[in-house]
């Protein structure tokens, strides 16, 4: 096992009607900027619950943060934070609203001239403005981690950012919010969280059986809960297990002491930036070709995954590994998610070259758990996913 230091300061308030507790979690006398997305919270009762809980605070609202949070929109919110002397940010939404809020928490205290540099120069944030979240869509784990991904539509770019100053102070997880989520977004949440676990697990054996079993148990729970939550989003038991699995998939716990990959996400972000494909679906497009292309270096873990998660008992290590990949693709299909790029766009030819050129221009060091994947490898993997 590798050395590690682990600190996750986010307080979780999980369960029915926890939104009421907002009033005691936000510091007294705070001037709050409440951030939300395109309006789902106004249709499902979340807005009313939050407004009621915030009654004793001075609150300014900023709605309209789009899916794949957009830099230009966030810069409008940054002006409000400065002009109104906001002291606390409250994100009410899914990963996009929470990530947008993290960008604002960083940008509000950033001393440079151009907040875009935080993204493009990958500047880590050690101190951000304090913020809390009310999660409305389980998927990203953003409610309990310190990362964010921000898009700039103008240049078709999507960059990650983060740092220890960007953990939420608290996050409220009420599984009852899931009942209004459209099927497509529930499927996205299942596929995204599943892939988060794979990115931190599908590497090479690192003598970390506890981390392996944490990861496998999250995968098994997501597989078990998927049909129930897709059938009935108001099934509270399914909703609560789905929600907590998504948080646990990316709150830092399972990656301690083990190598991680994240190449599927790196390539997937480019597909969102270029074609606007939902984040989770880009991962389903890349996963099979990435694992197939890297079969040799990943086959031990792929075989272990096939055995323990999919109960594959027959065959050599390599045959089991291939069965693990096949089961993964079938799982995405069972969620109604298509797994090749040409099923999402007719304009797919040349994508592999565009992405590998972008990586080269950005001076990317190698991708993957060994840091050895070159832009040329990326080109082949993306091509295999057409
Ligand atoms: O905008 P509104 O109207 O609120 O509608 C949203 C949005 O259209 C809707 N929605 C959310 N909660 C709902 C609901 N509709 C009905 N009922 C509810 N309770 O769902 C749509 C998608 O929301 P979004 O926040 O975009 O989805 P998700 O949570 O999947 O977030 C995706 C973003 O997170 C980034 C992705 O790249 C993408 O930009 N990620 C963030 C990560 C992180 N911070 O750790 C890791 C991930 O790998 C990912 O990259
Ligand atoms: Zn993801």
mmCIF file of N, CA and C in Angstrom, residues 48-180:
data_model
loop_
_atom_site.group_PDB
_atom_site.id
_atom_site.type_symbol
_atom_site.label_atom_id
_atom_site.label_comp_id
_atom_site.label_asym_id
_atom_site.label_seq_id
_atom_site.Cartn_x
_atom_site.Cartn_y
_atom_site.Cartn_z
ATOM 1 N N UNK A 48 -38.778 25.738 -2.289
ATOM 2 C CA UNK A 48 -39.599 26.178 -1.133
ATOM 3 C C UNK A 48 -38.956 25.736 0.179
ATOM 4 N N UNK A 49 -38.500 24.494 0.215
ATOM 5 C CA UNK A 49 -37.889 23.992 1.462
ATOM 6 C C UNK A 49 -36.650 24.803 1.833
ATOM 7 N N UNK A 50 -35.832 25.096 0.820
ATOM 8 C CA UNK A 50 -34.597 25.847 1.085
ATOM 9 C C UNK A 50 -34.940 27.272 1.507
ATOM 10 N N UNK A 51 -35.870 27.901 0.796
ATOM 11 C CA UNK A 51 -36.230 29.293 1.115
ATOM 12 C C UNK A 51 -36.749 29.394 2.549
ATOM 13 N N UNK A 52 -37.568 28.405 2.931
ATOM 14 C CA UNK A 52 -38.127 28.422 4.288
ATOM 15 C C UNK A 52 -37.000 28.305 5.332
ATOM 16 N N UNK A 53 -36.061 27.405 5.041
ATOM 17 C CA UNK A 53 -34.973 27.184 6.003
ATOM 18 C C UNK A 53 -34.033 28.381 6.078
ATOM 19 N N UNK A 54 -34.033 29.217 5.024
ATOM 20 C CA UNK A 54 -33.109 30.365 5.000
ATOM 21 C C UNK A 54 -33.783 31.656 5.473
ATOM 22 N N UNK A 55 -35.004 31.527 6.013
ATOM 23 C CA UNK A 55 -35.801 32.721 6.310
ATOM 24 C C UNK A 55 -35.048 33.767 7.137
ATOM 25 N N UNK A 56 -34.202 33.343 8.065
ATOM 26 C CA UNK A 56 -33.573 34.331 8.955
ATOM 27 C C UNK A 56 -32.302 34.956 8.361
ATOM 28 N N UNK A 57 -31.930 34.541 7.145
ATOM 29 C CA UNK A 57 -30.699 35.070 6.540
ATOM 30 C C UNK A 57 -31.015 36.086 5.448
ATOM 31 N N UNK A 58 -30.032 36.927 5.187
ATOM 32 C CA UNK A 58 -30.128 37.793 4.018
ATOM 33 C C UNK A 58 -29.637 36.967 2.828
ATOM 34 N N UNK A 59 -30.506 36.779 1.836
ATOM 35 C CA UNK A 59 -30.178 35.859 0.738
ATOM 36 C C UNK A 59 -30.351 36.541 -0.621
ATOM 37 N N UNK A 60 -29.373 36.379 -1.478
ATOM 38 C CA UNK A 60 -29.515 36.791 -2.883
ATOM 39 C C UNK A 60 -29.499 35.507 -3.699
ATOM 40 N N UNK A 61 -30.321 35.447 -4.749
ATOM 41 C CA UNK A 61 -30.402 34.217 -5.557
ATOM 42 C C UNK A 61 -29.700 34.393 -6.893
ATOM 43 N N UNK A 62 -29.075 33.319 -7.350
ATOM 44 C CA UNK A 62 -28.497 33.316 -8.702
ATOM 45 C C UNK A 62 -28.844 31.986 -9.357
ATOM 46 N N UNK A 63 -29.810 32.018 -10.264
ATOM 47 C CA UNK A 63 -30.220 30.803 -10.975
ATOM 48 C C UNK A 63 -29.655 30.792 -12.384
ATOM 49 N N UNK A 64 -29.834 29.659 -13.054
ATOM 50 C CA UNK A 64 -29.454 29.587 -14.472
ATOM 51 C C UNK A 64 -28.081 29.000 -14.734
ATOM 52 N N UNK A 65 -27.472 28.351 -13.729
ATOM 53 C CA UNK A 65 -26.193 27.663 -14.008
ATOM 54 C C UNK A 65 -26.527 26.431 -14.856
ATOM 55 N N UNK A 66 -25.974 26.359 -16.070
ATOM 56 C CA UNK A 66 -26.343 25.246 -16.943
ATOM 57 C C UNK A 66 -25.599 23.956 -16.603
ATOM 58 N N UNK A 67 -26.117 22.828 -17.103
ATOM 59 C CA UNK A 67 -25.371 21.566 -17.002
ATOM 60 C C UNK A 67 -24.041 21.788 -17.707
ATOM 61 N N UNK A 68 -22.975 21.212 -17.174
ATOM 62 C CA UNK A 68 -21.613 21.541 -17.600
ATOM 63 C C UNK A 68 -21.395 23.041 -17.365
ATOM 64 N N UNK A 69 -21.192 23.430 -16.106
ATOM 65 C CA UNK A 69 -21.251 24.842 -15.709
ATOM 66 C C UNK A 69 -20.330 25.717 -16.551
ATOM 67 N N UNK A 70 -20.927 26.802 -16.986
ATOM 68 C CA UNK A 70 -20.306 27.630 -18.014
ATOM 69 C C UNK A 70 -19.604 28.839 -17.381
ATOM 70 N N UNK A 71 -18.375 29.014 -17.763
ATOM 71 C CA UNK A 71 -17.516 30.070 -17.218
ATOM 72 C C UNK A 71 -18.163 31.453 -17.303
ATOM 73 N N UNK A 72 -18.704 31.802 -18.481
ATOM 74 C CA UNK A 72 -19.246 33.162 -18.670
ATOM 75 C C UNK A 72 -20.394 33.417 -17.688
ATOM 76 N N UNK A 73 -21.232 32.408 -17.480
ATOM 77 C CA UNK A 73 -22.364 32.560 -16.554
ATOM 78 C C UNK A 73 -21.840 32.738 -15.124
ATOM 79 N N UNK A 74 -20.827 31.946 -14.788
ATOM 80 C CA UNK A 74 -20.281 32.014 -13.430
ATOM 81 C C UNK A 74 -19.626 33.368 -13.161
ATOM 82 N N UNK A 75 -19.057 33.973 -14.193
ATOM 83 C CA UNK A 75 -18.426 35.281 -13.990
ATOM 84 C C UNK A 75 -19.462 36.341 -13.595
ATOM 85 N N UNK A 76 -20.714 36.146 -14.044
ATOM 86 C CA UNK A 76 -21.786 37.070 -13.614
ATOM 87 C C UNK A 76 -22.032 36.907 -12.114
ATOM 88 N N UNK A 77 -22.007 35.665 -11.661
ATOM 89 C CA UNK A 77 -22.216 35.421 -10.224
ATOM 90 C C UNK A 77 -21.050 35.975 -9.413
ATOM 91 N N UNK A 78 -19.849 35.910 -9.978
ATOM 92 C CA UNK A 78 -18.667 36.431 -9.263
ATOM 93 C C UNK A 78 -18.820 37.940 -9.035
ATOM 94 N N UNK A 79 -19.352 38.644 -10.025
ATOM 95 C CA UNK A 79 -19.580 40.092 -9.865
ATOM 96 C C UNK A 79 -20.528 40.348 -8.704
ATOM 97 N N UNK A 80 -21.565 39.521 -8.590
ATOM 98 C CA UNK A 80 -22.544 39.714 -7.500
ATOM 99 C C UNK A 80 -21.872 39.464 -6.142
ATOM 100 N N UNK A 81 -21.068 38.418 -6.066
ATOM 101 C CA UNK A 81 -20.387 38.105 -4.803
ATOM 102 C C UNK A 81 -19.577 39.305 -4.328
ATOM 103 N N UNK A 82 -18.892 39.935 -5.280
ATOM 104 C CA UNK A 82 -18.034 41.072 -4.912
ATOM 105 C C UNK A 82 -18.863 42.320 -4.616
ATOM 106 N N UNK A 83 -19.840 42.607 -5.477
ATOM 107 C CA UNK A 83 -20.629 43.845 -5.307
ATOM 108 C C UNK A 83 -21.479 43.789 -4.035
ATOM 109 N N UNK A 84 -21.940 42.607 -3.666
ATOM 110 C CA UNK A 84 -22.871 42.487 -2.538
ATOM 111 C C UNK A 84 -22.191 42.025 -1.247
ATOM 112 N N UNK A 85 -20.883 41.889 -1.272
ATOM 113 C CA UNK A 85 -20.156 41.415 -0.089
ATOM 114 C C UNK A 85 -20.752 40.131 0.497
ATOM 115 N N UNK A 86 -20.949 39.158 -0.389
ATOM 116 C CA UNK A 86 -21.480 37.858 0.033
ATOM 117 C C UNK A 86 -20.440 37.174 0.936
ATOM 118 N N UNK A 87 -20.923 36.499 1.987
ATOM 119 C CA UNK A 87 -19.977 35.811 2.879
ATOM 120 C C UNK A 87 -20.111 34.282 2.854
ATOM 121 N N UNK A 88 -21.218 33.763 2.278
ATOM 122 C CA UNK A 88 -21.402 32.303 2.257
ATOM 123 C C UNK A 88 -22.147 31.917 0.979
ATOM 124 N N UNK A 89 -21.672 30.855 0.325
ATOM 125 C CA UNK A 89 -22.321 30.377 -0.900
ATOM 126 C C UNK A 89 -23.106 29.107 -0.590
ATOM 127 N N UNK A 90 -24.294 29.000 -1.181
ATOM 128 C CA UNK A 90 -25.082 27.778 -1.015
ATOM 129 C C UNK A 90 -25.469 27.242 -2.387
ATOM 130 N N UNK A 91 -24.943 26.071 -2.730
ATOM 131 C CA UNK A 91 -25.276 25.423 -4.000
ATOM 132 C C UNK A 91 -26.488 24.534 -3.785
ATOM 133 N N UNK A 92 -27.520 24.696 -4.612
ATOM 134 C CA UNK A 92 -28.684 23.809 -4.542
ATOM 135 C C UNK A 92 -28.839 23.177 -5.918
ATOM 136 N N UNK A 93 -28.333 21.950 -6.073
ATOM 137 C CA UNK A 93 -28.403 21.330 -7.394
ATOM 138 C C UNK A 93 -27.556 20.087 -7.492
ATOM 139 N N UNK A 94 -27.265 19.714 -8.735
ATOM 140 C CA UNK A 94 -26.424 18.550 -9.009
ATOM 141 C C UNK A 94 -24.960 18.961 -9.126
ATOM 142 N N UNK A 95 -24.184 18.093 -9.768
ATOM 143 C CA UNK A 95 -22.744 18.334 -9.885
ATOM 144 C C UNK A 95 -22.430 19.652 -10.561
ATOM 145 N N UNK A 96 -23.236 20.051 -11.527
ATOM 146 C CA UNK A 96 -22.923 21.284 -12.255
ATOM 147 C C UNK A 96 -23.033 22.506 -11.361
ATOM 148 N N UNK A 97 -24.088 22.575 -10.568
ATOM 149 C CA UNK A 97 -24.255 23.736 -9.684
ATOM 150 C C UNK A 97 -23.187 23.715 -8.584
ATOM 151 N N UNK A 98 -22.915 22.535 -8.067
ATOM 152 C CA UNK A 98 -21.912 22.441 -6.996
ATOM 153 C C UNK A 98 -20.525 22.794 -7.548
ATOM 154 N N UNK A 99 -20.203 22.271 -8.728
ATOM 155 C CA UNK A 99 -18.893 22.591 -9.319
ATOM 156 C C UNK A 99 -18.780 24.086 -9.622
ATOM 157 N N UNK A 100 -19.854 24.654 -10.148
ATOM 158 C CA UNK A 100 -19.846 26.098 -10.435
ATOM 159 C C UNK A 100 -19.593 26.882 -9.155
ATOM 160 N N UNK A 101 -20.204 26.432 -8.067
ATOM 161 C CA UNK A 101 -20.036 27.102 -6.777
ATOM 162 C C UNK A 101 -18.595 26.963 -6.280
ATOM 163 N N UNK A 102 -17.997 25.809 -6.534
ATOM 164 C CA UNK A 102 -16.590 25.634 -6.132
ATOM 165 C C UNK A 102 -15.692 26.600 -6.911
ATOM 166 N N UNK A 103 -15.978 26.756 -8.204
ATOM 167 C CA UNK A 103 -15.189 27.707 -8.984
ATOM 168 C C UNK A 103 -15.313 29.105 -8.364
ATOM 169 N N UNK A 104 -16.548 29.481 -7.994
ATOM 170 C CA UNK A 104 -16.766 30.812 -7.406
ATOM 171 C C UNK A 104 -16.053 30.940 -6.053
ATOM 172 N N UNK A 105 -16.085 29.855 -5.270
ATOM 173 C CA UNK A 105 -15.407 29.883 -3.967
ATOM 174 C C UNK A 105 -13.914 30.132 -4.157
ATOM 175 N N UNK A 106 -13.362 29.577 -5.231
ATOM 176 C CA UNK A 106 -11.935 29.786 -5.522
ATOM 177 C C UNK A 106 -11.701 31.167 -6.114
ATOM 178 N N UNK A 107 -12.529 31.536 -7.100
ATOM 179 C CA UNK A 107 -12.313 32.794 -7.831
ATOM 180 C C UNK A 107 -12.503 34.014 -6.927
ATOM 181 N N UNK A 108 -13.422 33.906 -5.943
ATOM 182 C CA UNK A 108 -13.703 35.054 -5.071
ATOM 183 C C UNK A 108 -12.472 35.465 -4.265
ATOM 184 N N UNK A 109 -11.623 34.511 -3.946
ATOM 185 C CA UNK A 109 -10.435 34.834 -3.144
ATOM 186 C C UNK A 109 -9.153 34.809 -3.985
ATOM 187 N N UNK A 110 -9.302 34.604 -5.271
ATOM 188 C CA UNK A 110 -8.114 34.482 -6.144
ATOM 189 C C UNK A 110 -7.464 35.850 -6.327
ATOM 190 N N UNK A 111 -6.143 35.897 -6.190
ATOM 191 C CA UNK A 111 -5.477 37.198 -6.238
ATOM 192 C C UNK A 111 -5.002 37.582 -7.635
ATOM 193 N N UNK A 112 -4.972 36.633 -8.571
ATOM 194 C CA UNK A 112 -4.540 36.969 -9.937
ATOM 195 C C UNK A 112 -5.611 37.774 -10.664
ATOM 196 N N UNK A 113 -5.290 38.207 -11.881
ATOM 197 C CA UNK A 113 -6.221 39.057 -12.641
ATOM 198 C C UNK A 113 -7.278 38.247 -13.365
ATOM 199 N N UNK A 114 -6.936 37.042 -13.786
ATOM 200 C CA UNK A 114 -7.780 36.310 -14.719
ATOM 201 C C UNK A 114 -8.199 34.967 -14.112
ATOM 202 N N UNK A 115 -9.431 34.877 -13.583
ATOM 203 C CA UNK A 115 -9.847 33.622 -12.934
ATOM 204 C C UNK A 115 -9.771 32.393 -13.854
ATOM 205 N N UNK A 116 -9.816 32.594 -15.157
ATOM 206 C CA UNK A 116 -9.690 31.463 -16.088
ATOM 207 C C UNK A 116 -8.372 30.720 -15.866
ATOM 208 N N UNK A 117 -7.351 31.475 -15.385
ATOM 209 C CA UNK A 117 -6.043 30.851 -15.120
ATOM 210 C C UNK A 117 -6.156 29.707 -14.104
ATOM 211 N N UNK A 118 -7.112 29.828 -13.172
ATOM 212 C CA UNK A 118 -7.281 28.761 -12.170
ATOM 213 C C UNK A 118 -7.482 27.432 -12.894
ATOM 214 N N UNK A 119 -8.184 27.498 -14.027
ATOM 215 C CA UNK A 119 -8.492 26.277 -14.787
ATOM 216 C C UNK A 119 -7.376 25.927 -15.753
ATOM 217 N N UNK A 120 -7.013 26.903 -16.544
ATOM 218 C CA UNK A 120 -6.098 26.579 -17.639
ATOM 219 C C UNK A 120 -4.671 26.336 -17.123
ATOM 220 N N UNK A 121 -4.317 26.995 -16.022
ATOM 221 C CA UNK A 121 -2.979 26.763 -15.456
ATOM 222 C C UNK A 121 -3.034 25.783 -14.281
ATOM 223 N N UNK A 122 -4.224 25.230 -14.045
ATOM 224 C CA UNK A 122 -4.383 24.213 -13.021
ATOM 225 C C UNK A 122 -3.878 24.690 -11.652
ATOM 226 N N UNK A 123 -4.318 25.882 -11.239
ATOM 227 C CA UNK A 123 -3.871 26.455 -9.956
ATOM 228 C C UNK A 123 -4.718 25.867 -8.833
ATOM 229 N N UNK A 124 -4.057 25.230 -7.882
ATOM 230 C CA UNK A 124 -4.804 24.607 -6.785
ATOM 231 C C UNK A 124 -5.285 25.660 -5.791
ATOM 232 N N UNK A 125 -6.435 25.396 -5.188
ATOM 233 C CA UNK A 125 -7.013 26.347 -4.237
ATOM 234 C C UNK A 125 -6.821 25.821 -2.817
ATOM 235 N N UNK A 126 -6.062 26.567 -2.043
ATOM 236 C CA UNK A 126 -5.819 26.153 -0.657
ATOM 237 C C UNK A 126 -6.782 26.837 0.299
ATOM 238 N N UNK A 127 -7.307 27.995 -0.124
ATOM 239 C CA UNK A 127 -8.333 28.645 0.692
ATOM 240 C C UNK A 127 -9.416 29.187 -0.234
ATOM 241 N N UNK A 128 -10.649 28.749 -0.008
ATOM 242 C CA UNK A 128 -11.753 29.266 -0.811
ATOM 243 C C UNK A 128 -12.794 29.886 0.105
ATOM 244 N N UNK A 129 -13.782 30.560 -0.504
ATOM 245 C CA UNK A 129 -14.905 31.062 0.305
ATOM 246 C C UNK A 129 -15.673 29.875 0.872
ATOM 247 N N UNK A 130 -16.221 29.990 2.063
ATOM 248 C CA UNK A 130 -16.996 28.849 2.582
ATOM 249 C C UNK A 130 -18.302 28.651 1.815
ATOM 250 N N UNK A 131 -18.662 27.382 1.612
ATOM 251 C CA UNK A 131 -19.930 27.086 0.923
ATOM 252 C C UNK A 131 -20.503 25.767 1.414
ATOM 253 N N UNK A 132 -21.811 25.654 1.289
ATOM 254 C CA UNK A 132 -22.501 24.397 1.598
ATOM 255 C C UNK A 132 -23.293 23.960 0.386
ATOM 256 N N UNK A 133 -23.811 22.719 0.428
ATOM 257 C CA UNK A 133 -24.596 22.250 -0.717
ATOM 258 C C UNK A 133 -25.862 21.534 -0.262
ATOM 259 N N UNK A 134 -26.893 21.661 -1.095
ATOM 260 C CA UNK A 134 -28.073 20.803 -0.989
ATOM 261 C C UNK A 134 -28.074 20.006 -2.283
ATOM 262 N N UNK A 135 -27.768 18.723 -2.194
ATOM 263 C CA UNK A 135 -27.620 17.900 -3.400
ATOM 264 C C UNK A 135 -28.991 17.501 -3.948
ATOM 265 N N UNK A 136 -29.197 17.707 -5.248
ATOM 266 C CA UNK A 136 -30.483 17.283 -5.834
ATOM 267 C C UNK A 136 -30.323 16.142 -6.830
ATOM 268 N N UNK A 137 -29.074 15.784 -7.153
ATOM 269 C CA UNK A 137 -28.859 14.730 -8.158
ATOM 270 C C UNK A 137 -27.623 13.914 -7.787
ATOM 271 N N UNK A 138 -27.826 12.664 -7.357
ATOM 272 C CA UNK A 138 -26.660 11.842 -7.014
ATOM 273 C C UNK A 138 -25.918 11.432 -8.282
ATOM 274 N N UNK A 139 -24.638 11.630 -8.322
ATOM 275 C CA UNK A 139 -23.853 11.229 -9.496
ATOM 276 C C UNK A 139 -22.366 11.485 -9.264
ATOM 277 N N UNK A 140 -22.021 12.741 -9.107
ATOM 278 C CA UNK A 140 -20.606 13.145 -9.221
ATOM 279 C C UNK A 140 -19.786 12.945 -7.948
ATOM 280 N N UNK A 141 -20.413 12.974 -6.787
ATOM 281 C CA UNK A 141 -19.656 12.976 -5.530
ATOM 282 C C UNK A 141 -19.141 14.360 -5.180
ATOM 283 N N UNK A 142 -19.445 15.350 -6.014
ATOM 284 C CA UNK A 142 -18.940 16.711 -5.785
ATOM 285 C C UNK A 142 -19.342 17.246 -4.412
ATOM 286 N N UNK A 143 -20.453 16.709 -3.869
ATOM 287 C CA UNK A 143 -20.932 17.157 -2.557
ATOM 288 C C UNK A 143 -19.984 16.795 -1.415
ATOM 289 N N UNK A 144 -19.027 15.908 -1.670
ATOM 290 C CA UNK A 144 -18.105 15.544 -0.583
ATOM 291 C C UNK A 144 -16.661 15.433 -1.083
ATOM 292 N N UNK A 145 -16.362 16.144 -2.167
ATOM 293 C CA UNK A 145 -14.967 16.186 -2.602
ATOM 294 C C UNK A 145 -14.571 17.619 -2.908
ATOM 295 N N UNK A 146 -13.326 17.807 -3.318
ATOM 296 C CA UNK A 146 -12.819 19.177 -3.482
ATOM 297 C C UNK A 146 -12.457 19.468 -4.936
ATOM 298 N N UNK A 147 -13.089 18.737 -5.865
ATOM 299 C CA UNK A 147 -12.800 18.948 -7.282
ATOM 300 C C UNK A 147 -13.986 19.586 -7.991
ATOM 301 N N UNK A 148 -13.724 20.146 -9.165
ATOM 302 C CA UNK A 148 -14.784 20.726 -9.994
ATOM 303 C C UNK A 148 -14.334 20.676 -11.445
ATOM 304 N N UNK A 149 -15.328 20.717 -12.348
ATOM 305 C CA UNK A 149 -15.012 20.719 -13.777
ATOM 306 C C UNK A 149 -15.826 21.840 -14.426
ATOM 307 N N UNK A 150 -15.150 22.746 -15.104
ATOM 308 C CA UNK A 150 -15.804 23.953 -15.649
ATOM 309 C C UNK A 150 -15.618 23.998 -17.162
ATOM 310 N N UNK A 151 -16.673 24.451 -17.835
ATOM 311 C CA UNK A 151 -16.690 24.468 -19.305
ATOM 312 C C UNK A 151 -16.613 25.903 -19.833
ATOM 313 N N UNK A 152 -15.958 26.059 -20.971
ATOM 314 C CA UNK A 152 -16.020 27.340 -21.677
ATOM 315 C C UNK A 152 -16.532 27.051 -23.084
ATOM 316 N N UNK A 153 -17.797 27.361 -23.303
ATOM 317 C CA UNK A 153 -18.437 27.013 -24.575
ATOM 318 C C UNK A 153 -17.745 27.696 -25.749
ATOM 319 N N UNK A 154 -17.343 28.944 -25.537
ATOM 320 C CA UNK A 154 -16.699 29.748 -26.581
ATOM 321 C C UNK A 154 -15.545 28.994 -27.255
ATOM 322 N N UNK A 155 -14.755 28.304 -26.444
ATOM 323 C CA UNK A 155 -13.578 27.619 -26.992
ATOM 324 C C UNK A 155 -13.735 26.084 -26.976
ATOM 325 N N UNK A 156 -14.946 25.626 -26.621
ATOM 326 C CA UNK A 156 -15.195 24.183 -26.516
ATOM 327 C C UNK A 156 -14.153 23.489 -25.643
ATOM 328 N N UNK A 157 -13.924 24.081 -24.466
ATOM 329 C CA UNK A 157 -12.953 23.482 -23.539
ATOM 330 C C UNK A 157 -13.634 23.143 -22.218
ATOM 331 N N UNK A 158 -13.080 22.139 -21.549
ATOM 332 C CA UNK A 158 -13.601 21.711 -20.253
ATOM 333 C C UNK A 158 -12.410 21.342 -19.384
ATOM 334 N N UNK A 159 -12.230 22.056 -18.281
ATOM 335 C CA UNK A 159 -11.046 21.828 -17.447
ATOM 336 C C UNK A 159 -11.422 21.499 -16.000
ATOM 337 N N UNK A 160 -10.589 20.669 -15.386
ATOM 338 C CA UNK A 160 -10.785 20.329 -13.978
ATOM 339 C C UNK A 160 -9.984 21.289 -13.098
ATOM 340 N N UNK A 161 -10.431 21.452 -11.880
ATOM 341 C CA UNK A 161 -9.734 22.279 -10.894
ATOM 342 C C UNK A 161 -9.994 21.677 -9.510
ATOM 343 N N UNK A 162 -9.340 22.234 -8.504
ATOM 344 C CA UNK A 162 -9.621 21.738 -7.158
ATOM 345 C C UNK A 162 -8.557 22.162 -6.167
ATOM 346 N N UNK A 163 -8.595 21.531 -5.008
ATOM 347 C CA UNK A 163 -7.630 21.838 -3.946
ATOM 348 C C UNK A 163 -8.293 21.735 -2.595
ATOM 349 N N UNK A 164 -7.488 21.598 -1.538
ATOM 350 C CA UNK A 164 -8.060 21.344 -0.211
ATOM 351 C C UNK A 164 -8.962 22.461 0.315
ATOM 352 N N UNK A 165 -8.916 23.634 -0.312
ATOM 353 C CA UNK A 165 -9.791 24.730 0.126
ATOM 354 C C UNK A 165 -11.185 24.635 -0.463
ATOM 355 N N UNK A 166 -11.489 23.576 -1.200
ATOM 356 C CA UNK A 166 -12.769 23.524 -1.911
ATOM 357 C C UNK A 166 -13.699 22.378 -1.489
ATOM 358 N N UNK A 167 -13.504 21.869 -0.292
ATOM 359 C CA UNK A 167 -14.508 20.937 0.254
ATOM 360 C C UNK A 167 -15.716 21.750 0.734
ATOM 361 N N UNK A 168 -16.926 21.263 0.477
ATOM 362 C CA UNK A 168 -18.077 21.934 1.090
ATOM 363 C C UNK A 168 -17.970 21.877 2.620
ATOM 364 N N UNK A 169 -18.458 22.931 3.299
ATOM 365 C CA UNK A 169 -18.492 22.898 4.767
ATOM 366 C C UNK A 169 -19.480 21.815 5.207
ATOM 367 N N UNK A 170 -20.623 21.769 4.502
ATOM 368 C CA UNK A 170 -21.607 20.717 4.773
ATOM 369 C C UNK A 170 -22.323 20.377 3.472
ATOM 370 N N UNK A 171 -22.914 19.192 3.426
ATOM 371 C CA UNK A 171 -23.789 18.835 2.309
ATOM 372 C C UNK A 171 -25.019 18.121 2.848
ATOM 373 N N UNK A 172 -26.173 18.536 2.324
ATOM 374 C CA UNK A 172 -27.442 17.936 2.742
ATOM 375 C C UNK A 172 -27.884 16.948 1.674
ATOM 376 N N UNK A 173 -28.057 15.695 2.084
ATOM 377 C CA UNK A 173 -28.413 14.615 1.155
ATOM 378 C C UNK A 173 -29.765 14.038 1.573
ATOM 379 N N UNK A 174 -30.828 14.546 0.964
ATOM 380 C CA UNK A 174 -32.150 13.997 1.229
ATOM 381 C C UNK A 174 -32.572 13.157 0.022
ATOM 382 N N UNK A 175 -32.601 11.831 0.155
ATOM 383 C CA UNK A 175 -32.908 10.982 -1.008
ATOM 384 C C UNK A 175 -34.285 11.238 -1.611
ATOM 385 N N UNK A 176 -35.148 11.947 -0.877
ATOM 386 C CA UNK A 176 -36.484 12.241 -1.431
ATOM 387 C C UNK A 176 -36.409 13.142 -2.669
ATOM 388 N N UNK A 177 -35.283 13.855 -2.843
ATOM 389 C CA UNK A 177 -35.175 14.747 -4.020
ATOM 390 C C UNK A 177 -35.111 13.950 -5.330
ATOM 391 N N UNK A 178 -34.782 12.653 -5.206
ATOM 392 C CA UNK A 178 -34.549 11.846 -6.418
ATOM 393 C C UNK A 178 -35.839 11.612 -7.209
ATOM 394 N N UNK A 179 -36.993 11.688 -6.533
ATOM 395 C CA UNK A 179 -38.226 11.277 -7.230
ATOM 396 C C UNK A 179 -38.561 12.136 -8.444
ATOM 397 N N UNK A 180 -38.029 13.366 -8.507
ATOM 398 C CA UNK A 180 -38.354 14.200 -9.681
ATOM 399 C C UNK A 180 -37.282 14.124 -10.773
#
